CSV table of C-alpha atoms in Angstrom, one decimal:
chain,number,residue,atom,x,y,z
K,1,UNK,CA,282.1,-136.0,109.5
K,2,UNK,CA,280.3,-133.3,111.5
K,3,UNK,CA,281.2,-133.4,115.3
K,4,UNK,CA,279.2,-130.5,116.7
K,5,UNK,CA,275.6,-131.6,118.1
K,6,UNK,CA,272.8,-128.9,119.5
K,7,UNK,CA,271.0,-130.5,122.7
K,8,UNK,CA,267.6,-128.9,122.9
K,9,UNK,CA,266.7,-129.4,126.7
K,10,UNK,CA,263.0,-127.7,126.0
K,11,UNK,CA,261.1,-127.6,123.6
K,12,UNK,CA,260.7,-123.7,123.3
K,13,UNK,CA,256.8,-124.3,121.4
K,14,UNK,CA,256.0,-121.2,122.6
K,15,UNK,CA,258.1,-118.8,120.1
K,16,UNK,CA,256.9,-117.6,117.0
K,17,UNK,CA,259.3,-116.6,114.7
K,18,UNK,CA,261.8,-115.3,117.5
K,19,UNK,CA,264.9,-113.5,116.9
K,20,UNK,CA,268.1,-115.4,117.5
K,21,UNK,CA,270.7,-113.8,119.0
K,22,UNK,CA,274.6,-114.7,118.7
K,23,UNK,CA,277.2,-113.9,121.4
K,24,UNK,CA,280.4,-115.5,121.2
K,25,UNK,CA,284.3,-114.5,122.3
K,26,UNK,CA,286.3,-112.2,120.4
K,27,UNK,CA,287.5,-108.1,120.3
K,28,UNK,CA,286.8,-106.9,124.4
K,29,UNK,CA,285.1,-110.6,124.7
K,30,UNK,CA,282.2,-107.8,123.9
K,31,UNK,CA,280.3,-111.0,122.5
K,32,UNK,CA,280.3,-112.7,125.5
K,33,UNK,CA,279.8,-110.4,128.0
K,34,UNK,CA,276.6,-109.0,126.4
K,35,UNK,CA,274.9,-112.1,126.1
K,36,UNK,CA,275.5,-113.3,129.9
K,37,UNK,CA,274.5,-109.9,130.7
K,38,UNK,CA,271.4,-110.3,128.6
K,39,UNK,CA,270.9,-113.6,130.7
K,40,UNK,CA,270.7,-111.7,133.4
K,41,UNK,CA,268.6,-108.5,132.4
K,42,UNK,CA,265.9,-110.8,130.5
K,43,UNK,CA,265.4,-113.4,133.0
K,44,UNK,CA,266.3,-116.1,130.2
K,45,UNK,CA,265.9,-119.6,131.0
K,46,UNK,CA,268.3,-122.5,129.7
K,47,UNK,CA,266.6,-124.7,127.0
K,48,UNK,CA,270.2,-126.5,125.6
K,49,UNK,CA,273.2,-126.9,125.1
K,50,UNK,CA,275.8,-127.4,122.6
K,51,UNK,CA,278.8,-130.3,122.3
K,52,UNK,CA,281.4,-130.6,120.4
K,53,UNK,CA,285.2,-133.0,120.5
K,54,UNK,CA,287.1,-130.1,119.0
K,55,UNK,CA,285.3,-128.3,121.7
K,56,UNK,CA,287.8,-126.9,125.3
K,57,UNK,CA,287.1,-129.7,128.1
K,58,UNK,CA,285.9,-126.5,130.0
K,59,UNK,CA,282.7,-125.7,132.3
K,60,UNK,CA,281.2,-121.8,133.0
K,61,UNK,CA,280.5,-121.8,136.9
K,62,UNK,CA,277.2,-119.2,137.3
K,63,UNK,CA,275.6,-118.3,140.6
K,64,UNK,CA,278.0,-121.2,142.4
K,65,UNK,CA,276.6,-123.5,139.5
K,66,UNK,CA,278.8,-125.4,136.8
K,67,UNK,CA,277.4,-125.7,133.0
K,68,UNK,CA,278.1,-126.0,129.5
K,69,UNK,CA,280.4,-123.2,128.0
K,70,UNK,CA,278.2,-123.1,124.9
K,71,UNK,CA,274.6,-123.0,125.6
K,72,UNK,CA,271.1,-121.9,124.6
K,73,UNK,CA,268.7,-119.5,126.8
K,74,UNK,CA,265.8,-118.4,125.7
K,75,UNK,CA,262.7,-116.2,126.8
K,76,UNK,CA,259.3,-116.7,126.1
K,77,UNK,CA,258.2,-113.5,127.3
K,78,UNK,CA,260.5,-111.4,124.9
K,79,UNK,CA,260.4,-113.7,122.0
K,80,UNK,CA,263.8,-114.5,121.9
K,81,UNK,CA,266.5,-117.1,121.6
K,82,UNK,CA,270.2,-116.5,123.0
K,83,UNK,CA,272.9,-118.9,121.7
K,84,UNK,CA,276.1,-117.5,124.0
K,85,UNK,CA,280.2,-119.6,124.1
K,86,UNK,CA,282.3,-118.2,126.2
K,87,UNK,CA,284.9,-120.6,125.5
K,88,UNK,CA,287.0,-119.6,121.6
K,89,UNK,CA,285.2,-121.4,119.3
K,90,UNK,CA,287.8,-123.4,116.8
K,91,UNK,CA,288.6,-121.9,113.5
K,92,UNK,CA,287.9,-125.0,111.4
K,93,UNK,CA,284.4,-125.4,113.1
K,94,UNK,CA,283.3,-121.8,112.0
K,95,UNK,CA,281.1,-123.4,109.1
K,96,UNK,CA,279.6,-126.3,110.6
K,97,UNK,CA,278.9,-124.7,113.3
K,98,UNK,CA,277.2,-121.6,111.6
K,99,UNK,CA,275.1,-123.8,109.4
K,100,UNK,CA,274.0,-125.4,112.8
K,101,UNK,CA,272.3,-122.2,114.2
K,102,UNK,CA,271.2,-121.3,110.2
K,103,UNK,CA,269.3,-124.8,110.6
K,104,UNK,CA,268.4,-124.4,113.9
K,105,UNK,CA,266.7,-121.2,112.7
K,106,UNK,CA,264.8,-122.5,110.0
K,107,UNK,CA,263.7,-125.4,112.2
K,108,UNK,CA,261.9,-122.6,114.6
K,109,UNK,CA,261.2,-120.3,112.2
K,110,UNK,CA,263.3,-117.8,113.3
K,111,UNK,CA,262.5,-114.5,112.3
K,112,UNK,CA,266.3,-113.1,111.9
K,113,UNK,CA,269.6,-113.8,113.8
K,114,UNK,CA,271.7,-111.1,115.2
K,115,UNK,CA,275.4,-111.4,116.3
K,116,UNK,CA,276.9,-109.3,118.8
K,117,UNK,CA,280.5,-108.4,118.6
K,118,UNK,CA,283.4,-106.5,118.9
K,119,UNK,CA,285.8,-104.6,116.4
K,120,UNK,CA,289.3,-103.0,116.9
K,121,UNK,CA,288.9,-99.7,118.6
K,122,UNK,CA,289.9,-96.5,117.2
K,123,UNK,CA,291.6,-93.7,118.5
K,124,UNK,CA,289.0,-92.1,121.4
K,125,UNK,CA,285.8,-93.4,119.4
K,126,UNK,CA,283.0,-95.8,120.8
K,127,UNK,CA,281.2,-96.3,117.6
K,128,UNK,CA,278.7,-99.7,116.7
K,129,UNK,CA,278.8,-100.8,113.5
K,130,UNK,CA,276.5,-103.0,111.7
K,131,UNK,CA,276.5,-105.2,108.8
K,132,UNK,CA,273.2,-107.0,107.3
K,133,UNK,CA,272.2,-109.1,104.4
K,134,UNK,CA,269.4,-106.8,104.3
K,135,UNK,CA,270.1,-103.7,103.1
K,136,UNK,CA,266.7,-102.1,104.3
K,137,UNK,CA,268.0,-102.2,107.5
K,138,UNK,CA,270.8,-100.6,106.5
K,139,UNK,CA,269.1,-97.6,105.5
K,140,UNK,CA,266.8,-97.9,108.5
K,141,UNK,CA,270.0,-97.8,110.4
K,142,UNK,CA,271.1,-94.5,108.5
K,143,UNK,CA,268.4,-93.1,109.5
K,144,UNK,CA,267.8,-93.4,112.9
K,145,UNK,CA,271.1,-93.1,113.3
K,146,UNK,CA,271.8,-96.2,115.6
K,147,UNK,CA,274.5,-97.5,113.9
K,148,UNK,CA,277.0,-97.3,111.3
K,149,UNK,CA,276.9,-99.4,108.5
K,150,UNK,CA,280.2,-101.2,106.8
K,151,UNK,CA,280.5,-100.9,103.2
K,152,UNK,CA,283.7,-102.3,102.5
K,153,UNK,CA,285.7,-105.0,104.7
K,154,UNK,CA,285.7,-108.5,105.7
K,155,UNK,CA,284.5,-110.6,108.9
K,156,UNK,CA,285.2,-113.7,109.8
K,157,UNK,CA,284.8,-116.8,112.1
K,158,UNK,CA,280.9,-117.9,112.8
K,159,UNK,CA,279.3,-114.6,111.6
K,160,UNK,CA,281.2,-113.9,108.6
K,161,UNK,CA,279.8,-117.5,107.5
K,162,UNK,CA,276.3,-116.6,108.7
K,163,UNK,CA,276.5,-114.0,106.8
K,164,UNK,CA,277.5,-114.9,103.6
K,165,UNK,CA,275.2,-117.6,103.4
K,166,UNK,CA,272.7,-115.8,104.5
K,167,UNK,CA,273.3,-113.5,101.9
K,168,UNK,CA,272.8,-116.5,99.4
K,169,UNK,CA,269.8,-117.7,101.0
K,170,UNK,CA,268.2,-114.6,101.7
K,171,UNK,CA,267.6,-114.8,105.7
K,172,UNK,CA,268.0,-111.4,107.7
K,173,UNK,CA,271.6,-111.9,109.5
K,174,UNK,CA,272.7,-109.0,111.1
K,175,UNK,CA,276.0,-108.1,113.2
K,176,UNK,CA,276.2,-105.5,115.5
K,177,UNK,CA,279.7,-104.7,116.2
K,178,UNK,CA,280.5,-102.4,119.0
K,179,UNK,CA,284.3,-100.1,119.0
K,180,UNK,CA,286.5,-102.1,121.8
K,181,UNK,CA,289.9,-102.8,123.3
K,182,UNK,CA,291.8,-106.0,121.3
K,183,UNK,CA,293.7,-105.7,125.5
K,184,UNK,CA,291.4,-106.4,127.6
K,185,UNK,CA,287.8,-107.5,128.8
K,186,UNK,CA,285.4,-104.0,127.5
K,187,UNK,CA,282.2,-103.9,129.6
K,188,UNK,CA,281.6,-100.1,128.1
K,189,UNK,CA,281.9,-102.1,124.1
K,190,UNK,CA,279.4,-104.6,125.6
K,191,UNK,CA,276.9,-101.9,127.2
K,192,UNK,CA,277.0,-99.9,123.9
K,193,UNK,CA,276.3,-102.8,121.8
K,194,UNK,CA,273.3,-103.8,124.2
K,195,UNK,CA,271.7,-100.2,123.8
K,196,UNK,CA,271.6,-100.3,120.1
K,197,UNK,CA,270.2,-103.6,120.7
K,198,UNK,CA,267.7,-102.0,122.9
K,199,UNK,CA,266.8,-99.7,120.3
K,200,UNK,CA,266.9,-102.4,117.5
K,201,UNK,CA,264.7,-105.0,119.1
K,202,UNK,CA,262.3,-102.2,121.2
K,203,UNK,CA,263.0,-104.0,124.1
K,204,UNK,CA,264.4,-102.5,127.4
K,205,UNK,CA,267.5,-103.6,128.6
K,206,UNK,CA,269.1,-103.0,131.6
K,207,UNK,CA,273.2,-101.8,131.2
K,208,UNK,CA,273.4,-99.8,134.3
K,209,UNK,CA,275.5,-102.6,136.0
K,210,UNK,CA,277.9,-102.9,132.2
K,211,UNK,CA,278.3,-99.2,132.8
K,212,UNK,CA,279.5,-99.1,136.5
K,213,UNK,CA,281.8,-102.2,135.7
K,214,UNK,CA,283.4,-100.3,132.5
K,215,UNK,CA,284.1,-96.8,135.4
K,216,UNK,CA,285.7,-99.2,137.9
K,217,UNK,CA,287.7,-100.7,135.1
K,218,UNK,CA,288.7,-96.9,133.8
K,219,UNK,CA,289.6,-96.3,137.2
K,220,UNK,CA,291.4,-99.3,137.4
K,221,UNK,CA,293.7,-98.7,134.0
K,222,UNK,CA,294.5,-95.0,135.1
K,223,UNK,CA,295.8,-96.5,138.4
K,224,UNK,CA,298.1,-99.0,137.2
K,225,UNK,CA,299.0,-96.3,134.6
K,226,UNK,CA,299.8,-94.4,136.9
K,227,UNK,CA,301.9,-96.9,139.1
K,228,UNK,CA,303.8,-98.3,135.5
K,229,UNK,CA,305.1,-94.6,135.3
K,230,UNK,CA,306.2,-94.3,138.9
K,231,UNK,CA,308.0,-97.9,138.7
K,232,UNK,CA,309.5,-97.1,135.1
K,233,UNK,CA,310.8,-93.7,136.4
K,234,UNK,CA,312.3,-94.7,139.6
K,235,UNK,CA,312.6,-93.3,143.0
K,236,UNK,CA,314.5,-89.6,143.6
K,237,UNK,CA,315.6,-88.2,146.1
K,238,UNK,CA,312.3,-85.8,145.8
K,239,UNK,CA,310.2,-89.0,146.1
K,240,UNK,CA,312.0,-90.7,149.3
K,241,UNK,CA,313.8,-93.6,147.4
K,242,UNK,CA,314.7,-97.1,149.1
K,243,UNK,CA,318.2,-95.6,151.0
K,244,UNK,CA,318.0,-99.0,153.4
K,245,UNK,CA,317.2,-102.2,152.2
């Protein structure tokens, strides 16, 4: 029995053939945290909203204002259609609910949907990678040099299903997957992502406010660094150690 339901709350006529575009939790929440941002930065309105039982009895508060965890935006203006969770979406409801957005974008006539991601970082490298059912893109990629392509792994949750089928059924999917931290929240994994993005969709977007957040976060992490090696090391007599309690 299927249990998750897509609320359309407009009716979004205006679109033609619009790219969807996926942002859900996972590596640096990079998912996430590029799709509010592209919220933000494309002025995108809300047009539904998506339910589920095995969903997190959860609400996202916004600008003092409590809604659905998993909803839909869209913009009329850019020609595109934002499906964003910020809540973990259950394992066992990766299928259904990728054949939801696959119907959803045959319904509209989507033109192509693309997930945005995160994958484990490596040692001081900030690469995006992507991975397509459509291997012209691929080489486009290659070529311009805006990202680099997988050739041999696995992905799973929503967007390995969307994916694969769309792999069977012959609809563009594509994932961009942006280098981040598997520790924390990584606004500089969400900015990069959004710039290929940019680049992808030739549509500016805005990251200067991703950036700032990803220096005050650096910041941040050499400070308590810092203060984990002080602690761990102890006071001297050098450093003015705790003589009185």
């Amino acid at each position: 029995m299927e249990s998750i339901e897509i609320h359309r709350t407009a009716d979004m006529k205006d679109l033609k053939r619009p790219v969807i575009i996926v942002g859900f939790p996972g590596t640096g929440l990079v998912g996430s945290v590029a799709a509010a941002h592209l919220i933000d930065a494309l002025g995108m309105k809300l047009g539904g909203y998506i339910t589920s039982k095995e969903f997190a009895p959860l609400a996202a508060i916004h600008d003092y204002t409590p809604m659905p965890a998993a909803r839909i935006h869209f913009s009329e203006k850019h020609n595109i259609i934002l499906i964003i969770s910020e809540m973990t979406i259950p394992i066992s409801l990766s299928k259904e609910l990728a054949d939801k957005i696959l119907g959803m974008a045959a319904s509209l006539k989507a033109s192509s949907i693309i997930s945005l991601g995160g994958i484990a970082l490596k040692q001081g490298e900030r690469e995006v990678y992507v991975v397509t059912t459509d291997l012209a893109i691929v080489k486009d990629m290659m070529k311009k040099r805006l990202a680099k392509p997988i050739k041999e792994g696995a992905t799973t949750g929503v967007t390995g299903v969307m994916l694969a089928k769309g792999t069977l059924i012959k609809f563009p999917v594509i994932a961009f997957l942006a280098e981040a931290s598997e520790e924390y929240l990584d606004p500089a994994a969400a900015s990069n992502v959004l710039k290929v993005l940019s680049k992808f969709l030739n549509t500016p977007i805005d990251t200067s406010r991703l950036d700032r957040e990803a220096r005050e976060l650096t910041k941040g992490l050499k400070e308590s660094i810092i203060k984990s090696k002080i602690s761990k090391k102890g006071p001297t007599a050098s450093e003015g150690g705790g003589m009185y309690g």
